[in-house]
Short mmCIF file of C-alpha atoms in Angstrom, two decimals:
data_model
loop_
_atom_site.label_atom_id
_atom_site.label_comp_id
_atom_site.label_asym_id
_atom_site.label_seq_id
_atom_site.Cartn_x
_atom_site.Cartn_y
_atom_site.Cartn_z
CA UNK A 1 -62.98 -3.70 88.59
CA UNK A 2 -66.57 -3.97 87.66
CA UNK A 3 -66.86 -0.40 86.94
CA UNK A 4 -63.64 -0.59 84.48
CA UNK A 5 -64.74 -3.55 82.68
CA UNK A 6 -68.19 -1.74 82.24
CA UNK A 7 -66.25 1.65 80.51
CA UNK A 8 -63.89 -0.82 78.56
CA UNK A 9 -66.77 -3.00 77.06
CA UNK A 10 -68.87 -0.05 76.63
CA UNK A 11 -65.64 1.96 74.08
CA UNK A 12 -65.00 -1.10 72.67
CA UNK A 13 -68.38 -0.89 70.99
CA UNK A 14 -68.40 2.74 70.59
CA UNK A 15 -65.01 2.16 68.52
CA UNK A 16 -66.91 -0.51 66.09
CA UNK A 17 -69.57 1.67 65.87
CA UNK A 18 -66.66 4.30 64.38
CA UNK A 19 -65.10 2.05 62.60
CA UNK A 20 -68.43 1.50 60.61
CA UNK A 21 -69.29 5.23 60.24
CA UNK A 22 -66.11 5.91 59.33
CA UNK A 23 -66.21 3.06 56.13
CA UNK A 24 -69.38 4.37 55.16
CA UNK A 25 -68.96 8.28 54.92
CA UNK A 26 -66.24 8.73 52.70
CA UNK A 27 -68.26 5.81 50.23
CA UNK A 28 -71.74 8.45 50.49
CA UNK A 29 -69.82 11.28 48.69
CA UNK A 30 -70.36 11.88 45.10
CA UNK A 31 -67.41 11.05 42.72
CA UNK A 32 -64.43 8.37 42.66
CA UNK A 33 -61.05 8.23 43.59
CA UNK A 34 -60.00 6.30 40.70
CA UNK A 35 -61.36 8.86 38.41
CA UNK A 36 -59.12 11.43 40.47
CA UNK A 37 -55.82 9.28 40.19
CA UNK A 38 -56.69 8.90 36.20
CA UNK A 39 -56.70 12.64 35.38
CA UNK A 40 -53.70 12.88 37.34
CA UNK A 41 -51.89 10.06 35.64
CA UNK A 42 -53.57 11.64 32.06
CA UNK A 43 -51.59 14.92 32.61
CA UNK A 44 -48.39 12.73 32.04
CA UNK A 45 -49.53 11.04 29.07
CA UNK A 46 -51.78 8.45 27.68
CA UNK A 47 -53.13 5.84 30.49
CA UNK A 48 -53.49 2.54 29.31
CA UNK A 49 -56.58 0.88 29.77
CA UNK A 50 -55.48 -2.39 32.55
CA UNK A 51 -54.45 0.54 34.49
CA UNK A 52 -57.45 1.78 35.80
CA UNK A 53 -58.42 -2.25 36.89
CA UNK A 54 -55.13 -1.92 38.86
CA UNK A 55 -55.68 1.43 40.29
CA UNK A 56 -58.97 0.07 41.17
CA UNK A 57 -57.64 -2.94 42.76
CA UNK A 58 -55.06 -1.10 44.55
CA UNK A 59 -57.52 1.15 46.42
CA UNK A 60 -59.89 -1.64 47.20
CA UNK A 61 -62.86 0.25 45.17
CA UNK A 62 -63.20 -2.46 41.91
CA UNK A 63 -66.42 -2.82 40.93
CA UNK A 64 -66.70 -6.31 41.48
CA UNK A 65 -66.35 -6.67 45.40
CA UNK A 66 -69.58 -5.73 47.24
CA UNK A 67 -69.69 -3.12 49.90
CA UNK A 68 -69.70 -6.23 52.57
CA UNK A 69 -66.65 -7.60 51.10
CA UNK A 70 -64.51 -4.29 51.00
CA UNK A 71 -65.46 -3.50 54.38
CA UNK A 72 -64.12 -7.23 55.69
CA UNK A 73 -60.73 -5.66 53.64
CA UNK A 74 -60.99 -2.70 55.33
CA UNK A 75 -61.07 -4.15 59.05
CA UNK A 76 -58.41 -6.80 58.40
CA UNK A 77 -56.11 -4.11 56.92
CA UNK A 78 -56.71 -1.51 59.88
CA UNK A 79 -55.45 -4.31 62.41
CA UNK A 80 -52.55 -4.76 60.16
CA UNK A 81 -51.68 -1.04 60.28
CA UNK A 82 -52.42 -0.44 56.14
CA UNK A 83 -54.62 2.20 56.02
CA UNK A 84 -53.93 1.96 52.23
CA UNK A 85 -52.68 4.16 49.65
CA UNK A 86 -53.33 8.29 49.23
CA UNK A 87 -54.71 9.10 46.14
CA UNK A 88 -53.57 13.40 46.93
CA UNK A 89 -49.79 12.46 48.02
CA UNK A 90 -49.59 8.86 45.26
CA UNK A 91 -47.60 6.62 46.25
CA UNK A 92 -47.05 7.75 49.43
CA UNK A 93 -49.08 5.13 52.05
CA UNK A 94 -51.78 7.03 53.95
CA UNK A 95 -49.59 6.27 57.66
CA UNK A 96 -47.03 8.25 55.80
CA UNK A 97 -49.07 10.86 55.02
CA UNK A 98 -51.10 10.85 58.83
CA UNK A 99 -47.40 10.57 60.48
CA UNK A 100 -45.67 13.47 58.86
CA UNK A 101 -49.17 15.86 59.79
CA UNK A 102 -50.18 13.99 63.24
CA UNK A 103 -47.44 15.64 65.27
CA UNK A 104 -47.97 19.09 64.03
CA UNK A 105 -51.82 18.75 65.61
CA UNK A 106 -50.94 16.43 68.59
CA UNK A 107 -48.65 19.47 69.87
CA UNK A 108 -51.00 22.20 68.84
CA UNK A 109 -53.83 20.73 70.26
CA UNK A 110 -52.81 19.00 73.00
CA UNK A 111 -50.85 22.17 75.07
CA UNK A 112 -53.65 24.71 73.94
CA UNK A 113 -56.14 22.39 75.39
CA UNK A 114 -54.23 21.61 78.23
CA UNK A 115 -53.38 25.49 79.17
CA UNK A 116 -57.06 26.33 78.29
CA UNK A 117 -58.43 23.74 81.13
CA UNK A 118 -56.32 25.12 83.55
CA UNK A 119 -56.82 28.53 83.18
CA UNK A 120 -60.53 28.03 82.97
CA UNK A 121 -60.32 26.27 85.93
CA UNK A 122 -58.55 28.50 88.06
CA UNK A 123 -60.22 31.51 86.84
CA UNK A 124 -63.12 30.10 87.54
CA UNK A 125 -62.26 28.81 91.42
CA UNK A 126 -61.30 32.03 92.26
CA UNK A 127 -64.56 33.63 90.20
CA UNK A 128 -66.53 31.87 92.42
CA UNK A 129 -64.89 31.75 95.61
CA UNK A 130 -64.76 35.82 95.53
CA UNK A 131 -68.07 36.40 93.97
CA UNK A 132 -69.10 39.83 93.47
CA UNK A 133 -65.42 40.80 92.96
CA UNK A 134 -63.74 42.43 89.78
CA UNK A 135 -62.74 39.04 88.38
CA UNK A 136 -66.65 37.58 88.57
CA UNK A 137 -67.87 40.44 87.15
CA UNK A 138 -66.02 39.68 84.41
CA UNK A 139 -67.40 36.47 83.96
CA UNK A 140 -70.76 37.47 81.71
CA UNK A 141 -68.13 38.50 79.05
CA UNK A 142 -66.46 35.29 78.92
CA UNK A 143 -69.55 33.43 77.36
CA UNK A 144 -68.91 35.74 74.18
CA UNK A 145 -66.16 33.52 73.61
CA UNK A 146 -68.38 30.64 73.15
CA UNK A 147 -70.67 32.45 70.44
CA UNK A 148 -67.17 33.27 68.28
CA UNK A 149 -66.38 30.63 65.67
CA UNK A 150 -62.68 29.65 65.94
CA UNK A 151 -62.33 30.44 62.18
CA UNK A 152 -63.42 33.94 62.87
CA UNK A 153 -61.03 34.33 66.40
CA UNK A 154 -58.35 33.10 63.74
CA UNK A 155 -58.92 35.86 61.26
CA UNK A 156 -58.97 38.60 63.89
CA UNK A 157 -55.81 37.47 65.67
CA UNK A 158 -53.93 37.18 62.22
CA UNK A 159 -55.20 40.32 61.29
CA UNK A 160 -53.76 42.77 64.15
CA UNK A 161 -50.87 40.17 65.19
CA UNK A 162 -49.63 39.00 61.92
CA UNK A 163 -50.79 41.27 59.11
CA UNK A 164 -50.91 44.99 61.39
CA UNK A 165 -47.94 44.65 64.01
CA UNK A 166 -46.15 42.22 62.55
CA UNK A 167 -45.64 40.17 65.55
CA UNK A 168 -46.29 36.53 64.50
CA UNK A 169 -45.62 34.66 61.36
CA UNK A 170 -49.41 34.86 59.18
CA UNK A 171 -49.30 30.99 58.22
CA UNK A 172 -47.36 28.46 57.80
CA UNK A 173 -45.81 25.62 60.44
CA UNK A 174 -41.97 27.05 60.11
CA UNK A 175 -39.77 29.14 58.49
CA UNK A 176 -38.39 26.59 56.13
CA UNK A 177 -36.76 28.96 53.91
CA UNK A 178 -34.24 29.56 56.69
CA UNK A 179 -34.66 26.50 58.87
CA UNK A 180 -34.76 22.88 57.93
CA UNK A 181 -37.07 20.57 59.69
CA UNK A 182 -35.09 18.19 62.80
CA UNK A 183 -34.78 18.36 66.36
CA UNK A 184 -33.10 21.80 66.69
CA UNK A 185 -33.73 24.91 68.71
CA UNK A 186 -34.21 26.62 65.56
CA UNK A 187 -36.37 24.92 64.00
CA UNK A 188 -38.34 24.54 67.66
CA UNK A 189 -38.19 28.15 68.21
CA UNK A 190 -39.63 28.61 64.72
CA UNK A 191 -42.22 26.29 65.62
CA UNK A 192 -43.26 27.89 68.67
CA UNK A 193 -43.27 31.32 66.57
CA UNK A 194 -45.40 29.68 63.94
CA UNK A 195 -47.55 27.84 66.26
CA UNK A 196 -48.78 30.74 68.98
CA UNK A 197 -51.57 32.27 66.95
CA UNK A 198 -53.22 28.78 66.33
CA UNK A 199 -52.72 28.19 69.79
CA UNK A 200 -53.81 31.34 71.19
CA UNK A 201 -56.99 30.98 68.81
CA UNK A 202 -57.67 27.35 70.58
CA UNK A 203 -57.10 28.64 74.19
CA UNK A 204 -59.36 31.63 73.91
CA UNK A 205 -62.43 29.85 72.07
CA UNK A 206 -62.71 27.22 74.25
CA UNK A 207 -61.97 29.52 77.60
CA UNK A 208 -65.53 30.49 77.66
CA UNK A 209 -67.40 27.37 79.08
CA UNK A 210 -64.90 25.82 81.06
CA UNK A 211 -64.75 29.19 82.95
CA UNK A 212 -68.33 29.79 83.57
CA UNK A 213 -68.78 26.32 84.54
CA UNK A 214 -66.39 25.98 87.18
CA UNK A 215 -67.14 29.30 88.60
CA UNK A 216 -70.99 28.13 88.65
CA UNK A 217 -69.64 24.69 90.59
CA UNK A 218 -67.85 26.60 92.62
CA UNK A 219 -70.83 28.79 93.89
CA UNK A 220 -73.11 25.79 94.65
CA UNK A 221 -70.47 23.97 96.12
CA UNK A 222 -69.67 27.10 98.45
CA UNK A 223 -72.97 26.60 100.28
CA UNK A 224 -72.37 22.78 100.93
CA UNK A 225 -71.95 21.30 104.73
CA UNK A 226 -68.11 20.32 104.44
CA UNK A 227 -67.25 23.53 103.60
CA UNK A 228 -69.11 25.43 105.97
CA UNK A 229 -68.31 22.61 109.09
CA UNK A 230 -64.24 23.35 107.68
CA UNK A 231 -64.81 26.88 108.03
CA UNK A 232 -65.96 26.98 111.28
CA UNK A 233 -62.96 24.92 112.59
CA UNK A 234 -60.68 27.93 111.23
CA UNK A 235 -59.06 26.26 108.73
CA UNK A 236 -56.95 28.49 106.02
CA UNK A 237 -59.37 30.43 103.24
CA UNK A 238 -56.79 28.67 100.80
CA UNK A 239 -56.71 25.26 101.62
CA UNK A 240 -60.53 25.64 101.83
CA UNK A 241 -60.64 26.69 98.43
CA UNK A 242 -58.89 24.13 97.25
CA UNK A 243 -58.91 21.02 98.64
CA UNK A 244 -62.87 21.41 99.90
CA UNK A 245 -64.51 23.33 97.68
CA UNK A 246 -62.33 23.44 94.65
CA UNK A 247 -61.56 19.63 94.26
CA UNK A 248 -65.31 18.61 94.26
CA UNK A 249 -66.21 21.58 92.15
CA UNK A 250 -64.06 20.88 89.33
CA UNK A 251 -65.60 16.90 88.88
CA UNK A 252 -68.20 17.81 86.20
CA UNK A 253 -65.39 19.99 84.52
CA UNK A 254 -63.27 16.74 84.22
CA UNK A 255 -66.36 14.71 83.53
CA UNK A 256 -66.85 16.98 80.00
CA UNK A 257 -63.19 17.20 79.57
CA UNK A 258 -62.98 14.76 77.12
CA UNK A 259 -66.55 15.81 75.49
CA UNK A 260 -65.33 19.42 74.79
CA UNK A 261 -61.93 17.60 73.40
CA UNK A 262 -64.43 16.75 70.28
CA UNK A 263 -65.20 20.71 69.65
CA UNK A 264 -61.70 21.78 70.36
CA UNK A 265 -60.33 18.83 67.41
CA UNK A 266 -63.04 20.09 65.41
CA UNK A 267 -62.27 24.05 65.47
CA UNK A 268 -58.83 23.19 65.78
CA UNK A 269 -59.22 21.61 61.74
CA UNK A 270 -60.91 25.22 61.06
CA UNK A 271 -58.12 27.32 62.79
CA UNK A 272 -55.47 24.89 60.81
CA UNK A 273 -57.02 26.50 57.15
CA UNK A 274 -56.71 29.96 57.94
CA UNK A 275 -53.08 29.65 58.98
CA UNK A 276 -52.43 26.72 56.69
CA UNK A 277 -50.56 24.96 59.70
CA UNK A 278 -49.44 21.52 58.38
CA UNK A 279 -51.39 19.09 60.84
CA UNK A 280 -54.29 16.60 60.55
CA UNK A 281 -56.88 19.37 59.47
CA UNK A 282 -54.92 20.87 56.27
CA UNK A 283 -54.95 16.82 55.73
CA UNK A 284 -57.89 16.15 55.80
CA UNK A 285 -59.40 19.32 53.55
CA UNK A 286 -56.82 17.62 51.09
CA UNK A 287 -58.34 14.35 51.42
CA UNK A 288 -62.09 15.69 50.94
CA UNK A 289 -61.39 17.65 47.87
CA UNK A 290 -59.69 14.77 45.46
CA UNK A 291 -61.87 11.98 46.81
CA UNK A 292 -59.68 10.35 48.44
CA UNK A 293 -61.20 7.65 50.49
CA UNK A 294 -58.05 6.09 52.46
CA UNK A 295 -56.54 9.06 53.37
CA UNK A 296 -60.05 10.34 54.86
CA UNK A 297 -60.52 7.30 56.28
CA UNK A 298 -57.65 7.73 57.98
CA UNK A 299 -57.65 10.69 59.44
CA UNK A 300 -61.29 9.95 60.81
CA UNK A 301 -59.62 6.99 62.42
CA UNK A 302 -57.14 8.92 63.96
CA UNK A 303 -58.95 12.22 65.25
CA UNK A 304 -62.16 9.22 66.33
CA UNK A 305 -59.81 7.04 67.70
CA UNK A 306 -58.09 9.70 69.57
CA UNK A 307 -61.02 11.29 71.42
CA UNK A 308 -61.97 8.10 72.61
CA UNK A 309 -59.33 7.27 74.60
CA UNK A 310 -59.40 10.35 75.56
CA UNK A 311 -63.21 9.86 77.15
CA UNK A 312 -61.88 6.88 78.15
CA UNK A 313 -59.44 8.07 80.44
CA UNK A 314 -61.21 10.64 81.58
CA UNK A 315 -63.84 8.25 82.84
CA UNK A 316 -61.11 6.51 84.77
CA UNK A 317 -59.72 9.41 86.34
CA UNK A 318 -62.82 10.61 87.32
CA UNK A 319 -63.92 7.02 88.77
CA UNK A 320 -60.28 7.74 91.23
CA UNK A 321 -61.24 10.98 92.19
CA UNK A 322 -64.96 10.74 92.78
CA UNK A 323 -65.10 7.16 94.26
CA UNK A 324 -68.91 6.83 93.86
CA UNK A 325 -68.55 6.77 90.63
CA UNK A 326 -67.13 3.49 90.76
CA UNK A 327 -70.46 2.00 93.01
CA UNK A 328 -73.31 3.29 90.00
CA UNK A 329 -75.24 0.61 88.62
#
């Protein structure tokens, strides 16, 4: 219980400290998101002049309230769930805006991590419990995985996949000229179509580490006591793998599980451009190029909040399987 209350109290202040970061950045970059909304409403006509004071007021950004007093705003709006209103998609409120993208990068990220972890993982287990075979000598390759940025893995695979053979869709979420957006198997068979080369960027860039540092683990943990006393009582080379040398090997793999969630959101925002995939990255470039402080906000809220809990329930996981965890400090 101790060790709980310890990881709860210790992300609640990590969230603040978020939550503060994540007022200030947007408010450090140069230019105003009323000026943005203006020249929009201009191209429509004249603007009066009381409508800048209400644009102002609208966004929370009027000259008159101090920094202290828009951030007090800002709080008692996020635990109200008004995250304000986007300045790119006006009128639309910015949980509109998050809601309709969100999904798009919670599915895309979320499998491609998930496949990526286990392949890594079991690639590496067997890497390491065979070492010297054909599969770890394969290994030293992997880490040039690591040194590829995902935008670069993105051009390449839309280059010979989509643009030479033709195989996958080059951008895009779905085929909406043929397909309207519901619950359908076409439209979820277009997705799937659509969403593999993002995917398959995401699971190969981040296949490097995980891989090398299980199969690493594994080697150490190969030439611990347990698993030599379980060998000599002739238990199965499988069920040693696994259960002995494999489930303690893969602890600092969960351990940086959630850590190496943070680079795989980031790249994923990169690999989201080159295919213009509709999800929290093509967002948030939207956001950052007209100013527009909510709808950043927002998003940082979301990805921020996201890997968080993520750490966070990492952290408990790994506190179940690794009980000494729970007995530190």
């Amino acid at each position: 219980m101790r060790y709980l209350l310890r990881k709860i109290l210790f992300y609640i202040v990590a969230f603040c400290a978020a939550i503060t970061i994540n007022f200030a950045l947007p408010r450090l970059l140069p230019g105003n998101p009323v000026d943005v909304m203006l020249a929009k409403l201009a191209q429509r006509g004249q603007v009066a002049p009381e409508t800048r004071e209400a644009i102002e007021a609208m966004l929370g950004t009027t000259d008159d309230a101090s920094l202290l007093s828009q951030f007090g705003d800002y709080l008692v709006n996020i635990f109200r769930g008004d995250l304000g209103v986007s300045v790119t998609f006006f009128p639309t409120p910015v949980v509109t805006v998050i809601g309709q993208a969100l999904p798009w990068t919670i599915l895309l990220v979320g499998i491609a991590t998930v496949i990526s972890f286990v392949i890594a993982q079991l690639l590496g287990m067997l890497a390491g419990w065979k070492r010297g075979g054909w599969l770890d000598s394969l290994i030293p390759t992997s880490t040039v995985l690591q040194a590829v940025p995902y935008f670069w893995l993105a051009l390449i695979l839309s280059y010979v996949f989509a643009v030479t053979l033709g195989f996958f869709p080059i951008s895009g979420g779905y085929d909406y000229r043929t397909v309207s957006a519901g619950w359908s198997w076409e439209f979820l068979a277009s997705a799937v179509k659509y969403g593999t080369l993002p995917a398959l960027t995401i699971v190969i860039s981040s296949l490097g580490a995980g891989l090398v540092g299980m199969r690493n683990m594994m080697v150490s943990t190969m030439a611990e006591d347990y698993v030599v006393t379980a060998e000599a009582k002739g238990l199965r080379p499988r069920r040693i793998m696994t259960m002995y040398a494999g489930r303690n090997a893969i602890l600092p793999s969960v351990a940086g599980f959630g850590i190496a969630l943070g680079a795989v959101v980031g790249g994923s925002i990169l690999t989201e451009q080159v295919f213009s995939y509709p999800g929290i990255g093509q967002t948030l470039l939207q956001s950052v190029q007209n100013n527009d402080y909510a709808l950043m906000q927002g998003v940082f809220l979301i990805i921020t909040t996201s890997v968080l809990l993520t750490n966070f329930f990492v952290d408990v996981v790994y506190g179940l399987i690794d009980p000494r965890t729970r007995h530190q400090g």
